[in-house]
């Protein structure tokens, strides 16, 4: 075999460098070689790149390399841990397995190797198997440290001897040394720690000792316990590459000299320093009791662990973070640490002398191996993967020094911040702005400094002090502190939220929520809310209006997410970088449509997924609405502008003096999409708002300037006034600054005027922050909004126009808890009352005030104005809590479309709770017309809703606008609200006046809706049948249909026959319940029993219908006998079982025993009565009831407490 190997044609290094491709010659190793080619480790690929790692391409034929192994460092490589291999054509850095001191300076034949090209024109050689090319005639067993020349020594001088276990070596460092005549000069050198034996033989003071006596057959049973420090200085520092490979073994060095070395700060230490006669001896076999090989996984020093062997599964941050076995992160952040180039993904390595730490991050679990100046890494098996070589970073930027001054878990956190910032702001900020330089702090360092406590910082003492006085320097000392939040890329956050939402669906066990409306069952969305404090994450990014959806979003360079900010300031800018620390992630979806989804294989918030620069792909066919809900000016949060733009300073400067006009925003019009498939927002898009220019101006001035004359500009607009109100102006448009000035409110002689504000694409950000009913100030200018409005009823708001939100109060200038206000005007109580009266008079002239107690405002709309048959009525405003949203034209649930999907137009029914009554609002708007976060659980204002004249139907029009006031975040609050409304889930009335008596209904005209308080006393006719398969979307709530249902109702004054549809009939029978999403623990047992009984009743009725077809229940006796004389018949040939008949009669009896109902209905007209009579005739019944017949459109249980309060209020008002 040896003859065959030596006869192979060798290849030169220049040939490999010329090929410049990763190659391996390890595939030709014979079977049974002690170092076979290893299999690739189970690396963890990112979700977006699931392919397997590329293996090194094998060389075409066995080709050995012949050359010399040396320690000399060429100028092209600054890595002091490198060995070097040279042949007649070139020299490259290399690493070698089974290293032996005997091959230094010798010609070797490399039989198996890996070659990795290194830019720009170099390469790296990994020597797997080698053999000496020829045995030299010179006999040697040692090398001089200074000259690297071989020598042969049989005896040594004990007092100059260091023999023991090599524990660690320090990095090569440059230190000043004092010479006798030449003064001070700098020398390269490194330290080594050796634990020596103190046995009688090793402590001998004989002048000469035989090597055989020390390490041969007479020198057995050494115990290495006492620590010694060696200093290899000057030309001996070239031995670093050898000593770093000998860590963990025994070494024998003679010719050293004891010297006292000054470490600084009054500290010094006795060391063994290399001399010209210092010699390192080739190791011989020895038996020792030091436990050197038994130190693995044991603690040598406080907080320091000895050894760990594992596979490199990933490398991040240019090698500063090395992942081992997919579970450990090795931090190599110290700039002076020197690691071998062979530290690559796929290699098996041994790490010695490291600090283990559990950072206790709340977002992920990870173990940290912190490196120090004693840490060393040795490669045991080279990687077979095409991965780049480890490169030593020479950067000494301020950020690098900042990281080195931190405790280990804080270092990892800062590195995560670096990775996130580079991804978030790529293309927005330059690398220097993000990372800084040697003389300038970057955004990462500024942000980290403000987030980390002082306890995580430690003073660095240099290599010599920290290596020799390791414990005293506090290296690896664990500190108990509150870890800062993770700065997460938006794409990772979205993937994490989707994963958690899907996991919650699995835990629900198919217990879905639904609502019955119009005789059909509609699924309701399942909402899950994650709080930022629970995830311990923070968001950073820019705010912008998405061109795809027209919605406000927080975005970075790799992702975006919709955001709801109720207190969005009017001065926000797309250039600002916002830090959002306290927020809620709201996730909504329909569980029935998401059952097919699976969980991700790995955690999107794992450190590796934060470090990796890749996008998490959105799952296909997923419809989960995810958005952020937060407040920008919450005093309890750290939500702030991290990097404010110059716009903030310009706003503050512009508000220092001048004259300002006061505007009242009346309405906002939603963004309209011109054509299906177009972007909602484009460069040619415009949005509109309606405002009133009030006859009030604000004059802010310096004391030396006259108040009125300095701002009179009668050539442009009339600024004359007849009333002045002094005030204090508190401007807070800057995130960190505020100004307080004096001024006057001027009551102008001009009349108020309505104007239409047009916002172009570049000013959409200003439109987004406007709130209907808010007051705003704009600066007086001859090209400003007000002056332009004198010539036209429509004015354009450009990017340079400013609309500052203003609030009025009687408080003195100072801190206030009001939100979303830029300017506070503080008036005296008398002046404020006078000002409010004037504003109220203006509103009465221009806006009709709300009626009743449900905050409804109306304005008549012209009929037939467009020459087409459009619905007519009044435009009203409705304010309440949205309880349910569902499609009314099809069974498919209502979902807001993905921004890039063409908006679909469909009929939507919205259930809104208004003063404990449910209002149904229908809509045919496209899905992008609804604001972000709209759905069950939000408090919203519906502006300009059409209330039709004919049937009292509420409709959203293209001019309607929805504003979200708040979103229910607390689970208990959600439960309490649903407990109140669970029995009124199908009511839809705005009728809140007093109820009428049944005896009075004969005096009302047909079709006029009235409210009754009555009870079910009997069932007149009830027809039950199976619901068709097309309409059966829920196995519980829509399996039974009631094509004809008549109930006898009584309120004490008289009785009536109440006819109802299927939904109302199920409610009156007690078979329909509103299914709450969540329940409190106190009410869960009771609610579960009710739902269980309801489910059983529906299931029993479904079984009866399956067996018998249609079931008819007729009352042939007294109308006040609920079930005694009720006749039950079926369509099938067989008779109804007695148990089934008793069940149906018990169901009727249950309806008669229920509480008082709140019924909204109208008297049936002659046409409706004729249709009912026809149906009764088919059932062999006649309409001979001596009662008034009404149609019940809405029913709900009567809230007696609320009704009592209303009655008491009416009595008090009548007095």
mmCIF file of N, CA and C in Angstrom, residues 811-883:
data_model
loop_
_atom_site.group_PDB
_atom_site.id
_atom_site.type_symbol
_atom_site.label_atom_id
_atom_site.label_comp_id
_atom_site.label_asym_id
_atom_site.label_seq_id
_atom_site.Cartn_x
_atom_site.Cartn_y
_atom_site.Cartn_z
ATOM 1 N N UNK A 811 -57.276 74.176 32.657
ATOM 2 C CA UNK A 811 -56.146 73.911 33.546
ATOM 3 C C UNK A 811 -55.012 74.859 33.225
ATOM 4 N N UNK A 812 -54.125 74.994 34.199
ATOM 5 C CA UNK A 812 -52.916 75.750 33.953
ATOM 6 C C UNK A 812 -51.963 74.927 33.101
ATOM 7 N N UNK A 813 -51.051 75.635 32.452
ATOM 8 C CA UNK A 813 -50.094 74.946 31.584
ATOM 9 C C UNK A 813 -49.283 73.970 32.405
ATOM 10 N N UNK A 814 -49.124 72.779 31.930
ATOM 11 C CA UNK A 814 -48.370 71.758 32.640
ATOM 12 C C UNK A 814 -48.666 70.402 32.073
ATOM 13 N N UNK A 815 -48.184 69.370 32.721
ATOM 14 C CA UNK A 815 -48.391 68.017 32.206
ATOM 15 C C UNK A 815 -49.874 67.665 32.156
ATOM 16 N N UNK A 816 -50.241 66.910 31.172
ATOM 17 C CA UNK A 816 -51.613 66.438 31.014
ATOM 18 C C UNK A 816 -51.594 65.026 30.473
ATOM 19 N N UNK A 817 -52.653 64.296 30.737
ATOM 20 C CA UNK A 817 -52.695 62.900 30.308
ATOM 21 C C UNK A 817 -53.427 62.719 28.983
ATOM 22 N N UNK A 818 -53.894 63.812 28.381
ATOM 23 C CA UNK A 818 -54.589 63.688 27.104
ATOM 24 C C UNK A 818 -53.654 63.149 26.044
ATOM 25 N N UNK A 819 -54.237 62.439 25.088
ATOM 26 C CA UNK A 819 -53.432 61.799 24.069
ATOM 27 C C UNK A 819 -53.697 62.431 22.711
ATOM 28 N N UNK A 820 -52.770 62.215 21.800
ATOM 29 C CA UNK A 820 -52.903 62.627 20.410
ATOM 30 C C UNK A 820 -53.208 64.110 20.299
ATOM 31 N N UNK A 821 -52.573 64.902 21.083
ATOM 32 C CA UNK A 821 -52.735 66.345 21.038
ATOM 33 C C UNK A 821 -51.363 66.971 20.910
ATOM 34 N N UNK A 822 -51.253 67.898 19.937
ATOM 35 C CA UNK A 822 -49.974 68.578 19.710
ATOM 36 C C UNK A 822 -49.890 69.897 20.449
ATOM 37 N N UNK A 823 -51.032 70.590 20.584
ATOM 38 C CA UNK A 823 -51.059 71.912 21.212
ATOM 39 C C UNK A 823 -52.189 71.941 22.228
ATOM 40 N N UNK A 824 -51.878 72.398 23.423
ATOM 41 C CA UNK A 824 -52.870 72.580 24.475
ATOM 42 C C UNK A 824 -53.083 74.074 24.671
ATOM 43 N N UNK A 825 -54.324 74.510 24.590
ATOM 44 C CA UNK A 825 -54.663 75.904 24.856
ATOM 45 C C UNK A 825 -55.348 75.964 26.215
ATOM 46 N N UNK A 826 -54.700 76.603 27.155
ATOM 47 C CA UNK A 826 -55.212 76.698 28.520
ATOM 48 C C UNK A 826 -55.861 78.073 28.709
ATOM 49 N N UNK A 827 -57.168 78.061 28.980
ATOM 50 C CA UNK A 827 -57.943 79.276 29.166
ATOM 51 C C UNK A 827 -58.449 79.338 30.601
ATOM 52 N N UNK A 828 -58.845 80.517 31.001
ATOM 53 C CA UNK A 828 -59.480 80.647 32.310
ATOM 54 C C UNK A 828 -60.846 79.982 32.254
ATOM 55 N N UNK A 829 -61.406 79.561 33.385
ATOM 56 C CA UNK A 829 -62.717 78.894 33.352
ATOM 57 C C UNK A 829 -63.811 79.728 32.708
ATOM 58 N N UNK A 830 -63.829 81.036 32.969
ATOM 59 C CA UNK A 830 -64.870 81.892 32.378
ATOM 60 C C UNK A 830 -64.690 81.990 30.877
ATOM 61 N N UNK A 831 -63.453 82.181 30.441
ATOM 62 C CA UNK A 831 -63.210 82.292 29.004
ATOM 63 C C UNK A 831 -63.502 80.975 28.294
ATOM 64 N N UNK A 832 -63.183 79.853 28.961
ATOM 65 C CA UNK A 832 -63.450 78.562 28.340
ATOM 66 C C UNK A 832 -64.950 78.350 28.182
ATOM 67 N N UNK A 833 -65.742 78.728 29.176
ATOM 68 C CA UNK A 833 -67.198 78.586 29.080
ATOM 69 C C UNK A 833 -67.746 79.447 27.947
ATOM 70 N N UNK A 834 -67.253 80.661 27.838
ATOM 71 C CA UNK A 834 -67.693 81.557 26.764
ATOM 72 C C UNK A 834 -67.319 80.967 25.398
ATOM 73 N N UNK A 835 -66.107 80.441 25.301
ATOM 74 C CA UNK A 835 -65.636 79.867 24.034
ATOM 75 C C UNK A 835 -66.467 78.636 23.656
ATOM 76 N N UNK A 836 -66.802 77.799 24.639
ATOM 77 C CA UNK A 836 -67.602 76.612 24.361
ATOM 78 C C UNK A 836 -69.005 76.976 23.901
ATOM 79 N N UNK A 837 -69.570 78.022 24.452
ATOM 80 C CA UNK A 837 -70.900 78.468 24.027
ATOM 81 C C UNK A 837 -70.868 78.899 22.570
ATOM 82 N N UNK A 838 -69.848 79.656 22.197
ATOM 83 C CA UNK A 838 -69.720 80.101 20.810
ATOM 84 C C UNK A 838 -69.575 78.915 19.859
ATOM 85 N N UNK A 839 -68.755 77.934 20.239
ATOM 86 C CA UNK A 839 -68.585 76.756 19.384
ATOM 87 C C UNK A 839 -69.871 75.947 19.288
ATOM 88 N N UNK A 840 -70.636 75.866 20.395
ATOM 89 C CA UNK A 840 -71.878 75.109 20.387
ATOM 90 C C UNK A 840 -72.895 75.760 19.454
ATOM 91 N N UNK A 841 -72.910 77.074 19.418
ATOM 92 C CA UNK A 841 -73.823 77.773 18.519
ATOM 93 C C UNK A 841 -73.472 77.504 17.062
ATOM 94 N N UNK A 842 -72.176 77.471 16.782
ATOM 95 C CA UNK A 842 -71.754 77.189 15.418
ATOM 96 C C UNK A 842 -72.146 75.773 15.001
ATOM 97 N N UNK A 843 -71.982 74.833 15.911
ATOM 98 C CA UNK A 843 -72.324 73.445 15.592
ATOM 99 C C UNK A 843 -73.824 73.284 15.367
ATOM 100 N N UNK A 844 -74.642 74.004 16.139
ATOM 101 C CA UNK A 844 -76.096 73.891 15.973
ATOM 102 C C UNK A 844 -76.534 74.403 14.619
ATOM 103 N N UNK A 845 -75.814 75.378 14.098
ATOM 104 C CA UNK A 845 -76.168 75.921 12.787
ATOM 105 C C UNK A 845 -75.706 75.017 11.655
ATOM 106 N N UNK A 846 -74.618 74.288 11.864
ATOM 107 C CA UNK A 846 -74.014 73.529 10.771
ATOM 108 C C UNK A 846 -74.211 72.030 10.894
ATOM 109 N N UNK A 847 -74.347 71.511 12.119
ATOM 110 C CA UNK A 847 -74.468 70.075 12.340
ATOM 111 C C UNK A 847 -75.621 69.828 13.286
ATOM 112 N N UNK A 848 -76.544 68.949 12.892
ATOM 113 C CA UNK A 848 -77.662 68.586 13.763
ATOM 114 C C UNK A 848 -77.134 67.768 14.929
ATOM 115 N N UNK A 849 -77.580 68.097 16.110
ATOM 116 C CA UNK A 849 -77.062 67.460 17.312
ATOM 117 C C UNK A 849 -77.574 66.026 17.450
ATOM 118 N N UNK A 850 -76.893 65.181 18.229
ATOM 119 C CA UNK A 850 -77.331 63.791 18.432
ATOM 120 C C UNK A 850 -78.708 63.736 19.077
ATOM 121 N N UNK A 851 -79.463 62.679 18.733
ATOM 122 C CA UNK A 851 -80.779 62.464 19.320
ATOM 123 C C UNK A 851 -80.746 61.201 20.162
ATOM 124 N N UNK A 852 -81.647 61.104 21.131
ATOM 125 C CA UNK A 852 -81.756 59.966 22.043
ATOM 126 C C UNK A 852 -80.450 59.782 22.809
ATOM 127 N N UNK A 853 -80.259 58.602 23.332
ATOM 128 C CA UNK A 853 -79.083 58.336 24.163
ATOM 129 C C UNK A 853 -78.077 57.453 23.479
ATOM 130 N N UNK A 854 -78.224 57.293 22.146
ATOM 131 C CA UNK A 854 -77.328 56.372 21.450
ATOM 132 C C UNK A 854 -76.361 57.096 20.541
ATOM 133 N N UNK A 855 -76.255 58.409 20.714
ATOM 134 C CA UNK A 855 -75.274 59.201 19.979
ATOM 135 C C UNK A 855 -75.469 59.055 18.473
ATOM 136 N N UNK A 856 -76.664 59.416 18.009
ATOM 137 C CA UNK A 856 -76.989 59.370 16.594
ATOM 138 C C UNK A 856 -77.162 60.792 16.098
ATOM 139 N N UNK A 857 -76.472 61.165 15.056
ATOM 140 C CA UNK A 857 -76.651 62.455 14.419
ATOM 141 C C UNK A 857 -77.155 62.218 13.018
ATOM 142 N N UNK A 858 -78.033 63.062 12.539
ATOM 143 C CA UNK A 858 -78.628 62.848 11.227
ATOM 144 C C UNK A 858 -78.591 64.120 10.414
ATOM 145 N N UNK A 859 -78.531 63.934 9.118
ATOM 146 C CA UNK A 859 -78.619 65.040 8.178
ATOM 147 C C UNK A 859 -79.380 64.529 6.977
ATOM 148 N N UNK A 860 -80.436 65.211 6.547
ATOM 149 C CA UNK A 860 -81.256 64.696 5.452
ATOM 150 C C UNK A 860 -80.478 64.656 4.151
ATOM 151 N N UNK A 861 -80.739 63.648 3.326
ATOM 152 C CA UNK A 861 -80.109 63.527 2.020
ATOM 153 C C UNK A 861 -81.149 63.731 0.944
ATOM 154 N N UNK A 862 -80.816 64.415 -0.135
ATOM 155 C CA UNK A 862 -81.790 64.673 -1.198
ATOM 156 C C UNK A 862 -82.181 63.387 -1.896
ATOM 157 N N UNK A 863 -83.416 63.279 -2.304
ATOM 158 C CA UNK A 863 -83.909 62.099 -3.017
ATOM 159 C C UNK A 863 -83.975 62.404 -4.494
ATOM 160 N N UNK A 864 -83.566 61.435 -5.289
ATOM 161 C CA UNK A 864 -83.614 61.589 -6.731
ATOM 162 C C UNK A 864 -82.640 62.603 -7.273
ATOM 163 N N UNK A 865 -81.604 62.925 -6.557
ATOM 164 C CA UNK A 865 -80.665 63.944 -7.018
ATOM 165 C C UNK A 865 -79.855 63.476 -8.196
ATOM 166 N N UNK A 866 -79.681 62.175 -8.327
ATOM 167 C CA UNK A 866 -78.844 61.647 -9.396
ATOM 168 C C UNK A 866 -79.667 61.052 -10.537
ATOM 169 N N UNK A 867 -80.976 61.142 -10.476
ATOM 170 C CA UNK A 867 -81.800 60.651 -11.551
ATOM 171 C C UNK A 867 -81.925 59.149 -11.615
ATOM 172 N N UNK A 868 -81.534 58.439 -10.566
ATOM 173 C CA UNK A 868 -81.649 56.989 -10.536
ATOM 174 C C UNK A 868 -82.381 56.596 -9.263
ATOM 175 N N UNK A 869 -82.795 55.355 -9.203
ATOM 176 C CA UNK A 869 -83.575 54.872 -8.070
ATOM 177 C C UNK A 869 -82.636 54.447 -6.945
ATOM 178 N N UNK A 870 -82.144 55.398 -6.191
ATOM 179 C CA UNK A 870 -81.255 55.131 -5.060
ATOM 180 C C UNK A 870 -82.054 55.168 -3.769
ATOM 181 N N UNK A 871 -81.626 54.414 -2.747
ATOM 182 C CA UNK A 871 -82.327 54.476 -1.461
ATOM 183 C C UNK A 871 -82.190 55.859 -0.842
ATOM 184 N N UNK A 872 -83.250 56.324 -0.246
ATOM 185 C CA UNK A 872 -83.244 57.643 0.381
ATOM 186 C C UNK A 872 -83.450 57.495 1.869
ATOM 187 N N UNK A 873 -83.040 58.517 2.590
ATOM 188 C CA UNK A 873 -83.188 58.488 4.029
ATOM 189 C C UNK A 873 -82.299 59.519 4.676
ATOM 190 N N UNK A 874 -81.918 59.278 5.916
ATOM 191 C CA UNK A 874 -81.074 60.183 6.661
ATOM 192 C C UNK A 874 -79.696 59.566 6.869
ATOM 193 N N UNK A 875 -78.695 60.424 6.864
ATOM 194 C CA UNK A 875 -77.337 59.989 7.209
ATOM 195 C C UNK A 875 -77.147 60.188 8.694
ATOM 196 N N UNK A 876 -76.806 59.120 9.383
ATOM 197 C CA UNK A 876 -76.673 59.170 10.830
ATOM 198 C C UNK A 876 -75.287 58.674 11.225
ATOM 199 N N UNK A 877 -74.948 58.883 12.476
ATOM 200 C CA UNK A 877 -73.716 58.354 13.061
ATOM 201 C C UNK A 877 -74.086 57.387 14.169
ATOM 202 N N UNK A 878 -73.460 56.237 14.176
ATOM 203 C CA UNK A 878 -73.728 55.197 15.169
ATOM 204 C C UNK A 878 -72.433 54.895 15.902
ATOM 205 N N UNK A 879 -72.499 54.895 17.195
ATOM 206 C CA UNK A 879 -71.323 54.602 18.019
ATOM 207 C C UNK A 879 -71.645 53.422 18.925
ATOM 208 N N UNK A 880 -70.795 52.397 18.904
ATOM 209 C CA UNK A 880 -71.035 51.241 19.757
ATOM 210 C C UNK A 880 -69.952 50.202 19.613
ATOM 211 N N UNK A 881 -70.201 49.054 20.208
ATOM 212 C CA UNK A 881 -69.256 47.952 20.186
ATOM 213 C C UNK A 881 -69.692 46.925 19.145
ATOM 214 N N UNK A 882 -68.769 46.581 18.264
ATOM 215 C CA UNK A 882 -69.057 45.591 17.236
ATOM 216 C C UNK A 882 -69.062 44.215 17.889
ATOM 217 N N UNK A 883 -70.185 43.513 17.739
ATOM 218 C CA UNK A 883 -70.333 42.199 18.353
ATOM 219 C C UNK A 883 -70.126 41.054 17.365
#
